Coordinates of C-alpha atoms in Angstrom, one line a residue:
X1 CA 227.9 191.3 60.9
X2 CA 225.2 194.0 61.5
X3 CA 223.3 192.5 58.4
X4 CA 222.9 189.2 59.5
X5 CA 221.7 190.3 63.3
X6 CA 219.4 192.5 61.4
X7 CA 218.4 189.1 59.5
X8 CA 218.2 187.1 62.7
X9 CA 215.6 189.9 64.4
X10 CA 213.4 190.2 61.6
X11 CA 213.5 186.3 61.4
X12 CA 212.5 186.3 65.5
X13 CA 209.9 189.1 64.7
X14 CA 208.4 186.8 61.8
X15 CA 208.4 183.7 64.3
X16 CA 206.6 186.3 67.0
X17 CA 203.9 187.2 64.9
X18 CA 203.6 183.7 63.8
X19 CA 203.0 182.5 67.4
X20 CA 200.5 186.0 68.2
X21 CA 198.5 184.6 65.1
X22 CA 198.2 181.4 65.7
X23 CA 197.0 182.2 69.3
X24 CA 194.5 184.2 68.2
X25 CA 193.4 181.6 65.4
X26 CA 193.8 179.0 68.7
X27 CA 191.7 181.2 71.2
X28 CA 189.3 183.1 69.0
X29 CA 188.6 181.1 65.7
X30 CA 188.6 177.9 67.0
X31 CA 187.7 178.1 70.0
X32 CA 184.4 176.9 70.2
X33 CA 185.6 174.0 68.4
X34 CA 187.9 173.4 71.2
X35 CA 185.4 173.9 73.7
X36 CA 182.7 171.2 72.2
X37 CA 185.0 168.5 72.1
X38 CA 184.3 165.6 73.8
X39 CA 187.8 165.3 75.2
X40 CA 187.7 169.0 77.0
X41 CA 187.1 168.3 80.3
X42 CA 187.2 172.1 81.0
X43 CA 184.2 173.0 79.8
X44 CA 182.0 170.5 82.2
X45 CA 184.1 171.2 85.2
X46 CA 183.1 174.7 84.7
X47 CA 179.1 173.8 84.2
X48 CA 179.2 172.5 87.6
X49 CA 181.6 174.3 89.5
X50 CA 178.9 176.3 91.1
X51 CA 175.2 175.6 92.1
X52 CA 172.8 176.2 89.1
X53 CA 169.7 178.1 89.6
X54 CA 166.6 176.3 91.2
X55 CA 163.0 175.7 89.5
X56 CA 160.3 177.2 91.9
X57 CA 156.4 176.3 92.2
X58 CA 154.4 178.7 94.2
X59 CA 157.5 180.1 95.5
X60 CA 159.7 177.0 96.6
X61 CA 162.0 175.4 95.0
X62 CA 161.4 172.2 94.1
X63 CA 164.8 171.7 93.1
X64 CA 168.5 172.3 94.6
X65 CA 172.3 171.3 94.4
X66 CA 174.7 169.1 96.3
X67 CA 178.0 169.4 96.5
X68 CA 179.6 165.9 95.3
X69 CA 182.9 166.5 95.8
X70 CA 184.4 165.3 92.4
X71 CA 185.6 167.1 89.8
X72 CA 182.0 168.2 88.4
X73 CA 181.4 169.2 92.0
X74 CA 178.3 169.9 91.8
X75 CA 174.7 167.6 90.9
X76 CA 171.3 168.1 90.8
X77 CA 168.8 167.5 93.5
X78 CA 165.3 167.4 93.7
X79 CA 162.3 167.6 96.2
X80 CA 159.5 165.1 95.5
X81 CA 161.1 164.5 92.2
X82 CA 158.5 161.8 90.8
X83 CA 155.6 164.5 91.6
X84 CA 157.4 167.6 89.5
X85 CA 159.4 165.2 87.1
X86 CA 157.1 166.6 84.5
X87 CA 157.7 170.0 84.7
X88 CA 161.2 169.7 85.9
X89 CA 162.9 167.2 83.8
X90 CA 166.0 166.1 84.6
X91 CA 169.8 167.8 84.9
X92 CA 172.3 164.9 83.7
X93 CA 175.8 165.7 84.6
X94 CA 176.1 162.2 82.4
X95 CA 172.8 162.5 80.0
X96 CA 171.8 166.4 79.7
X97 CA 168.9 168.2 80.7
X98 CA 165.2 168.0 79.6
X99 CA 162.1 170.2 79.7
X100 CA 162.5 173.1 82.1
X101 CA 165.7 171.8 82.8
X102 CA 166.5 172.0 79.3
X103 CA 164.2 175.3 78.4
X104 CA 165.6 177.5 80.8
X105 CA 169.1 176.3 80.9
X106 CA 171.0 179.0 80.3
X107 CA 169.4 180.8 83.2
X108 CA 170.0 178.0 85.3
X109 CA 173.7 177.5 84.5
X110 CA 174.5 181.2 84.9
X111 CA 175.6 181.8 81.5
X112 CA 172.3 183.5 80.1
X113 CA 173.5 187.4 79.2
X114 CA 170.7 188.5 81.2
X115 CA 171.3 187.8 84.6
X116 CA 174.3 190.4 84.5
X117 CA 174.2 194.3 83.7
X118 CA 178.1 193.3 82.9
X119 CA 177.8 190.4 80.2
X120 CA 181.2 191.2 78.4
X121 CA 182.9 191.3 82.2
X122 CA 181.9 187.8 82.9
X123 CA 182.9 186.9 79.0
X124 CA 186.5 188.2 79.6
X125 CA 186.6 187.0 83.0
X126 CA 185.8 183.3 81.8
X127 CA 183.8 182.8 84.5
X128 CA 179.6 183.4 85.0
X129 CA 177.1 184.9 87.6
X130 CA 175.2 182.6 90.0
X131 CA 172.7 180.5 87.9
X132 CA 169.3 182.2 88.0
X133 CA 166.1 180.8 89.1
X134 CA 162.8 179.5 86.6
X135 CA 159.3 180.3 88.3
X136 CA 156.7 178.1 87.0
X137 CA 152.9 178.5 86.3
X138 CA 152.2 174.9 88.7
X139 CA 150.1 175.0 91.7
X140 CA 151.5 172.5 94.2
X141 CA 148.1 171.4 95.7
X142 CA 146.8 171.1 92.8
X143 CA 149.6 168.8 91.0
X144 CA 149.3 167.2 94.1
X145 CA 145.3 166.1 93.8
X146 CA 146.3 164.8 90.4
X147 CA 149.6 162.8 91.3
X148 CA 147.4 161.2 94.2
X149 CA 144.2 160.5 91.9
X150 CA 145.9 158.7 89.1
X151 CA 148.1 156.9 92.2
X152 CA 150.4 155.1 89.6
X153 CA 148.0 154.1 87.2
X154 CA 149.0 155.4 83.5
X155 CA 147.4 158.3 82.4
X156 CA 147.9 162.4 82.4
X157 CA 146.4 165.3 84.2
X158 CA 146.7 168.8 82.6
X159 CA 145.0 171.8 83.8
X160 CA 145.4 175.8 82.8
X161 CA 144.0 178.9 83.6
X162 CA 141.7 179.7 80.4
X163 CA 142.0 183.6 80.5
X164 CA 145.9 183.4 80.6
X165 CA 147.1 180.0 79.5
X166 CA 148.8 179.5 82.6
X167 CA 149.6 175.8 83.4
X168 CA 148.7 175.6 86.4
X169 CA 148.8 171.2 86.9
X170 CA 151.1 169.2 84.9
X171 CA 150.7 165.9 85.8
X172 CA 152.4 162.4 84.1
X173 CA 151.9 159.0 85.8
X174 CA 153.7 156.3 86.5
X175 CA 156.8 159.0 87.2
X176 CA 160.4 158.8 88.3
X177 CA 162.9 160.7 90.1
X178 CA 165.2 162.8 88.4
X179 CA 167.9 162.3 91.0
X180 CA 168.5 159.3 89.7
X181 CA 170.1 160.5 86.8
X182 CA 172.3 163.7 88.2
X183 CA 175.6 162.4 88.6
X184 CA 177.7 160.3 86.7
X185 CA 179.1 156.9 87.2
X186 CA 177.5 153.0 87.0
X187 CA 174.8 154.4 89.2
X188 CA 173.4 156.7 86.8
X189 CA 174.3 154.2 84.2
X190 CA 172.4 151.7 85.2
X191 CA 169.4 153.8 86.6
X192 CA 168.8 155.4 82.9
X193 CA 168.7 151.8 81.8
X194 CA 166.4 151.0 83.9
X195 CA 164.3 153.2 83.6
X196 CA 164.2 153.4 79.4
X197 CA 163.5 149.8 79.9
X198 CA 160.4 149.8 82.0
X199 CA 157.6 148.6 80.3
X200 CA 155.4 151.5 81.8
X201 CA 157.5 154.3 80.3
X202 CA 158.3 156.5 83.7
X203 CA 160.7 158.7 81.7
X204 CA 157.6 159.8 79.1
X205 CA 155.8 162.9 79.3
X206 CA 152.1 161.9 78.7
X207 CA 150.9 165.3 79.6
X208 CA 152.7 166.6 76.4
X209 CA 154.3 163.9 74.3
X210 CA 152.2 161.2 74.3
X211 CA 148.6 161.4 71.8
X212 CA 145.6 159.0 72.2
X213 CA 142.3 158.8 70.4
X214 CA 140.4 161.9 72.3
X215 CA 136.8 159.6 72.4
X216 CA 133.5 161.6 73.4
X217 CA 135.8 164.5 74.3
X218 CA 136.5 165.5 70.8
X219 CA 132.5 166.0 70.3
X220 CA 132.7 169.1 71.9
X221 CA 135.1 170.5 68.9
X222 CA 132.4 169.0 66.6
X223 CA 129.5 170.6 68.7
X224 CA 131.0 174.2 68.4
X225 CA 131.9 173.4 64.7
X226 CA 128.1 172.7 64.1
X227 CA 127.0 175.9 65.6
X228 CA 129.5 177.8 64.1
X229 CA 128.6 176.6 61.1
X230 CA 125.4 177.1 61.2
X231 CA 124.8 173.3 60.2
X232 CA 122.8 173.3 64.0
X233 CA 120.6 176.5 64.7
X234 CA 118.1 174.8 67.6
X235 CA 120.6 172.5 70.0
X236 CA 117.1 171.1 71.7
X237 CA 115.8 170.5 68.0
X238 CA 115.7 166.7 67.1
X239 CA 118.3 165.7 64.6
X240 CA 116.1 162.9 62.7
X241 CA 119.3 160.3 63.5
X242 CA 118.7 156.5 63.1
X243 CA 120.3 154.2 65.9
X244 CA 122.3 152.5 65.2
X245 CA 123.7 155.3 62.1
X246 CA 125.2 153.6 59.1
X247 CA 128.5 155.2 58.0
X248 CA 128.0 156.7 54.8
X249 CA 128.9 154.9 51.9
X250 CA 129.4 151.7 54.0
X251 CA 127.3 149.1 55.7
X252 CA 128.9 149.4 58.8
X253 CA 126.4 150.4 61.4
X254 CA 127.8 152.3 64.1
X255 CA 126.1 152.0 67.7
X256 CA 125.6 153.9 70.7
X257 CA 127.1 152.8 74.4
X258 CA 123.7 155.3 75.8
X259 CA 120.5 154.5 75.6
X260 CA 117.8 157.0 73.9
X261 CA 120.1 158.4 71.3
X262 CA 117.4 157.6 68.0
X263 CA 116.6 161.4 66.8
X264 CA 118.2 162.9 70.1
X265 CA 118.8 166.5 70.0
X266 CA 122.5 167.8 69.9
X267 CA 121.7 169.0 73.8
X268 CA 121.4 165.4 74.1
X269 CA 123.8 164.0 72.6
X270 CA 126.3 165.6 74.3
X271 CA 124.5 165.3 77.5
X272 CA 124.5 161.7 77.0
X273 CA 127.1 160.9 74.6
X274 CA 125.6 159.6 71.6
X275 CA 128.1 158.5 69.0
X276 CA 125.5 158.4 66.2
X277 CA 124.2 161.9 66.7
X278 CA 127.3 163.6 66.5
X279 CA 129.0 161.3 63.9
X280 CA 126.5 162.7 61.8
X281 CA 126.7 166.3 62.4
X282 CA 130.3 165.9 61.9
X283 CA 129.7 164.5 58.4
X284 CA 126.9 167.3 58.0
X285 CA 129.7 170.3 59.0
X286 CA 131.9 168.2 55.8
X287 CA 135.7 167.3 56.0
X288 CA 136.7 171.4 55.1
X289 CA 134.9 172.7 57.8
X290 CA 135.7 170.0 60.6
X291 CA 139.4 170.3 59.9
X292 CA 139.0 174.1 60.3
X293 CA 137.2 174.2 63.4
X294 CA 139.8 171.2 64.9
X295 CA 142.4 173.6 63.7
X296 CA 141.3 176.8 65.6
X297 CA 141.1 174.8 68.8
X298 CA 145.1 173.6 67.8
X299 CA 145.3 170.3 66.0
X300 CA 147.4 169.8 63.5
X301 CA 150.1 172.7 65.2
X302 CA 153.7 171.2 64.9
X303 CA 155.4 174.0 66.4
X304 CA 153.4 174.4 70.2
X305 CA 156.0 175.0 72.7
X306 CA 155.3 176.0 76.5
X307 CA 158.5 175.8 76.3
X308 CA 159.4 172.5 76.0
X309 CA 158.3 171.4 72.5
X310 CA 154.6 169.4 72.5
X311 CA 153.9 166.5 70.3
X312 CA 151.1 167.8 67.6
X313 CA 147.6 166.9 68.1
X314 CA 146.3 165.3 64.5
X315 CA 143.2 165.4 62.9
X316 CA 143.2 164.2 59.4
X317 CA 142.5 166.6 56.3
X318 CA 142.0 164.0 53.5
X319 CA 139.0 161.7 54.8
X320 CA 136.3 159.9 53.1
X321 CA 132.5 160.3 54.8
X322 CA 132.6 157.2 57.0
X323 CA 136.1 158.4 58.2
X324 CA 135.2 161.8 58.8
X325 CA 132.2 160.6 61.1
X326 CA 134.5 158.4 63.2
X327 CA 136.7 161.3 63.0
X328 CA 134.1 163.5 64.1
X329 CA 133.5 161.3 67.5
X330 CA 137.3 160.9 67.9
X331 CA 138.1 157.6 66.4
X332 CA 139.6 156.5 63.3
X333 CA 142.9 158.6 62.8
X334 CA 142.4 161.9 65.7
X335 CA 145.0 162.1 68.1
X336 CA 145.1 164.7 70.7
X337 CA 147.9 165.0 73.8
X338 CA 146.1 165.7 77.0
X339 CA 147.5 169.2 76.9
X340 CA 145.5 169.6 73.8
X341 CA 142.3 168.4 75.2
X342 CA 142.7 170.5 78.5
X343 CA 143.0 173.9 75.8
X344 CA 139.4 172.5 74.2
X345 CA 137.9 172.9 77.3
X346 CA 139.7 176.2 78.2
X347 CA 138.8 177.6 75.0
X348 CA 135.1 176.9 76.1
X349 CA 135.5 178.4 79.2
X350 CA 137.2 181.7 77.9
X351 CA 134.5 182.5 75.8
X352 CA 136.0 181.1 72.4
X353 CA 139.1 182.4 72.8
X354 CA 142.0 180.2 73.3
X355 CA 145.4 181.2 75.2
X356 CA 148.9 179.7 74.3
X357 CA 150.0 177.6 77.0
X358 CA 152.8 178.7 79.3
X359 CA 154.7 177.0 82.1
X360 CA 157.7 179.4 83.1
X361 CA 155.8 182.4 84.8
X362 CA 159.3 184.3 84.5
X363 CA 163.1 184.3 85.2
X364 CA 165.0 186.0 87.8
X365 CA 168.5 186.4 88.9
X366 CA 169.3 184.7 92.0
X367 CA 168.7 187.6 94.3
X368 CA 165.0 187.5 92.9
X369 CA 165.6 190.4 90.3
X370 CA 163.0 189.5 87.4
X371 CA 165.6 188.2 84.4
X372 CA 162.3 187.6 81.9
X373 CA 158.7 187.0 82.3
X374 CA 156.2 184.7 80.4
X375 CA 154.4 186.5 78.1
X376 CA 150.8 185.9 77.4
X377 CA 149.6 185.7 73.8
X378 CA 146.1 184.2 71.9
X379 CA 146.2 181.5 69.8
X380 CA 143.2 182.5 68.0
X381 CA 139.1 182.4 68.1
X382 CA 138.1 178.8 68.4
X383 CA 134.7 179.6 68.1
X384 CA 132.5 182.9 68.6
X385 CA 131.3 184.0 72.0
X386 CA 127.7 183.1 71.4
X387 CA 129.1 179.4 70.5
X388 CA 131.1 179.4 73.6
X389 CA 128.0 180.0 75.6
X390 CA 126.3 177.6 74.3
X391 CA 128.6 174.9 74.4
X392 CA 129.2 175.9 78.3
X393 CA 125.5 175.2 78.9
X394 CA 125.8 171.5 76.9
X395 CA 128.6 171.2 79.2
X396 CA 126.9 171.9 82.6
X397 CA 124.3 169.7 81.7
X398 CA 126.7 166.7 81.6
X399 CA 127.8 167.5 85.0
X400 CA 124.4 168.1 86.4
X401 CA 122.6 165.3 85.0
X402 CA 124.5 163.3 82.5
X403 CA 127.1 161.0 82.0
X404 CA 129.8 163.0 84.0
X405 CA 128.3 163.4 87.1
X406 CA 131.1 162.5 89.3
X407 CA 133.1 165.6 88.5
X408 CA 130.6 168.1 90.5
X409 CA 132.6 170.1 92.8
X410 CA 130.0 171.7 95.6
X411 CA 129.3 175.0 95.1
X412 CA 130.1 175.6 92.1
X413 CA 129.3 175.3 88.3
X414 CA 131.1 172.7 86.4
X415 CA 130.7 171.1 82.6
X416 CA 132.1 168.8 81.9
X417 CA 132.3 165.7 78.6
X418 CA 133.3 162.4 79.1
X419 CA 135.3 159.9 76.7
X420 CA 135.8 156.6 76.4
X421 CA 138.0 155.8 73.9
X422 CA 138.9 152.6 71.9
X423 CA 142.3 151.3 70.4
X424 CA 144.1 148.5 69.8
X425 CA 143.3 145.9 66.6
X426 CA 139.2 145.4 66.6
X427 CA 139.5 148.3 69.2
X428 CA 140.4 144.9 71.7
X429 CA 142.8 147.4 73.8
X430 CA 141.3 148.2 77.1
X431 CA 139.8 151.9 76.1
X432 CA 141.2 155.2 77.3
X433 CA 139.4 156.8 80.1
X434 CA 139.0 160.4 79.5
X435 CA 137.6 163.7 80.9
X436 CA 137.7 166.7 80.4
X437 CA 135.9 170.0 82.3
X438 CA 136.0 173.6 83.7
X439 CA 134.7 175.2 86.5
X440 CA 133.7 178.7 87.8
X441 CA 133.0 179.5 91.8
X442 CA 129.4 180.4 92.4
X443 CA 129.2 184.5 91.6
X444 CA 132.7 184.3 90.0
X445 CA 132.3 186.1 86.4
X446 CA 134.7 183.8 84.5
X447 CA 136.1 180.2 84.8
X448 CA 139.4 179.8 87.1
X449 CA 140.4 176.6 85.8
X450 CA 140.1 174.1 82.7
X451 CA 140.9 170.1 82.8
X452 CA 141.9 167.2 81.4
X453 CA 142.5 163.8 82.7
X454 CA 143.2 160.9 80.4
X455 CA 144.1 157.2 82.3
X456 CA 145.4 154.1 80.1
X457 CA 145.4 151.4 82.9
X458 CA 145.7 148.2 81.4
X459 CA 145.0 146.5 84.2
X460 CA 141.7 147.6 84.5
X461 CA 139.1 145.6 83.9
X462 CA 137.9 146.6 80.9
X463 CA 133.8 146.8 81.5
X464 CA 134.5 149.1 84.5
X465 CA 136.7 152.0 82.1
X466 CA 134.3 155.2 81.7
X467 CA 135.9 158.6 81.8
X468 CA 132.7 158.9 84.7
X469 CA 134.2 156.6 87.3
X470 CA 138.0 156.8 86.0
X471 CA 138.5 160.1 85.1
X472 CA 136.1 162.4 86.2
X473 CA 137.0 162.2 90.3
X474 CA 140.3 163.6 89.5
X475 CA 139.1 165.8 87.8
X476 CA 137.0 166.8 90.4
X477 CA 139.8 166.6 92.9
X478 CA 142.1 169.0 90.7
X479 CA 139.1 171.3 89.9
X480 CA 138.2 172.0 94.1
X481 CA 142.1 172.8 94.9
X482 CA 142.0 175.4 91.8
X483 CA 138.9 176.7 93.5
X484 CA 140.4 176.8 97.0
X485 CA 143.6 177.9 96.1
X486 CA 144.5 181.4 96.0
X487 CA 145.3 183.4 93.1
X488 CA 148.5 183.5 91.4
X489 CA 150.7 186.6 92.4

């Protein structure tokens, strides 16, 4: 009789450690394959049990939480969402998170290790601290100058701080409001519908996702490639430039919009934007060194982040002559975003050297304690210091008496370039206004902000689109609330 209780406990004991293994296989193996599926509510529920962490610019949050009352009790709010969509994002309790939202979402949500001295705690716990906070780079009168000078017409407004690579204006038009899209439910349903369904494209970020043809713009990467070079010594010297300039190998002629542009000077052409000049040059630098120099200033990067991911800028590597001088003006295949463009400029301003592009100045906990804090790093030497100069001088002339007059900002010194760039089949698409620019207070030693502005209003009428009358005033507009506002802490 003994025996076979002695049987029956080992048999229990068997059965016991059975069960203890299969809870930890349950628990610890497979756990986070029970936690990601779809029919775990749990894991949501949690997410928004408690407020998540706000995004702040210049202090405020620009962001917040309401408490819903269902099950994910908690949804995302947003303070003059369409302005800071951009930089924000959204937070989706239905469709996820994007950009900030997304980049800093384990801050946000509490469960980044950092905002605790007691990670493991919290871990055995199952539970998290307070989401932490995400302080960006903007400048709120700043975005605001360039949300109110596109006022709803397509385009992009992108500014930095060219000795840190701050982003200091972020700016994507027409916008929407996140809000829309923070609960769950028909409303949100319908709303994201909506709003992938516009025609106008609210939801994209032109600012970093969206390329055009750069225009006139992209002849200042071709002037500091010339100098650099060496293929241009004397920027006053004439260039001995037929107008119109026939593409080489080709009998296309290619013309100029300006007047006076037969043997201009490089000073000139810039000053007055003369495709043929500068087509040539372009051609004269050759395809190795013009894909080079377009590299240093950060085409052709596929892995920019700032720290939401950026859609590379392209210029193209395998080009015949004719190609390369369309190229060289930014036609035939060059793309840039309007970040991209905005870091040309900067890396003029900064004396050659260009800085990577940040948005998240640093993370705290929610009390304030700094979590982590945007590091700043060069991307490289776009072009030597003496180039930089020069190019700054090309610049100011533009501004003070060329074709981007429109973006002087009183007291102080501005260059500038315009663009005006064409698309579409024939180049029949109503062209791209662009501008882009930097300025420096009078006695200041360095540049406190660069810009770019691109607009793509297709309702325009097409003989009034110049990056002088389109672009350049909110440029201007961006470039005096940089000026007047005060320095970053």
């Amino acid at each position: 009789m003994i025996r076979y209780i002695r049987w029956c406990a080992y048999f229990c004991a068997a059965l016991l450690a059975a069960l203890l293994i299969n809870m930890g296989r349950v628990q610890v193996w497979e756990a986070s394959a029970y936690g990601a599926n779809p029919a775990n509510k749990r894991t949501a529920v949690e997410r928004y049990a408690k407020p998540r962490g706000d995004i702040l610019v210049d202090g405020r949050p620009v962001t917040g939480s309401r408490d819903s009352g269902q099950l994910l009790r908690y949804e995302r709010t947003y303070a003059n969402g369409p302005l800071y969509a951009p930089v924000t994002g959204f937070s989706s309790q239905t469709y996820g998170t994007s950009f900030v939202e997304r980049a800093e979402d384990p801050v946000l949500a509490g469960t980044d290790p950092g905002l605790s001295a007691f990670p493991f705690w919290y871990d055995l716990a199952r539970g998290h601290p307070p989401g932490g906070n995400a302080v960006t780079t903007i400048r709120a009168s700043m975005q605001r100058a360039a949300y109110t000078g596109l006022a709803g017409r397509r385009g992009a407004v992108v500014a930095l701080e060219p000795a840190t690579g701050r982003i200091l204006t972020l700016v994507s038009s027409p916008s929407y409001d996140p809000a829309a899209l923070s609960g769950t439910g028909a409303r949100v349903k319908e709303a994201w519908t909506r709003l992938n369904a516009d025609p106008a494209r609210p939801m994209l970020n032109r600012a970093l996702r969206e390329t055009y043809p750069p225009g006139s713009t992209f002849k200042i990467v071709t002037a500091a490639a010339a100098l650099d070079a060496g293929v241009v010594t004397d920027v006053d010297a004439p260039t001995q430039t037929p107008d119109p300039y026939p593409l080489p190998g080709t009998s296309t002629l290619l013309p100029n919009e300006a007047t006076g542009c037969e043997d201009a000077s490089m000073a000139e052409a810039v000053q007055w934007s003369c495709n043929t000049v500068m087509a040539k040059i372009g051609v004269q630098v050759g395809l190795a060194g013009m894909v080079e120099a377009a590299r240093r200033f950060g085409f052709n990067d596929d892995g920019l982040r700032v720290p939401s991911w950026v859609s590379p800028s392209a210029f193209d590597t395998d080009m015949s002559p004719d190609q390369l001088a369309l190229s060289s003006i930014g036609q035939f295949n060059t793309k840039a975003t309007p970040l991209q463009m905005a870091m040309v400029a900067s890396a003029v301003a900064n004396g050659g050297e260009l800085k990577r592009p940040y948005l998240v100045e640093r993370t705290t906990q929610d009390d304030g304690s700094q979590v982590r804090r945007g590091e700043q790093h060069a991307l490289g030497r776009a072009m030597s210091p003496a180039t930089a100069l020069r190019v700054q001088e090309l610049m100011v002339k533009v501004v003070e008496n060329g074709t981007g007059r429109n973006a002087a900002v009183p007291g102080a010194v501005v260059g500038g370039k315009t663009g005006t760039a064409q698309h579409g089949v024939g180049n029949a698409g109503t062209p791209y206004a662009w501008f882009i620019a930097w300025a420096r207070a009078q006695g200041a030693p360095l540049p406190a902000v660069a810009v770019a502005v691109v607009v793509e209003d297709a309702a325009a009428d097409r003989g009034g689109i110049s990056g002088n009358s389109a672009a350049a005033p909110i440029a201007r507009a961006v470039m005096a609330a940089a000026l007047a506002a005060k320095p970053a802490p």
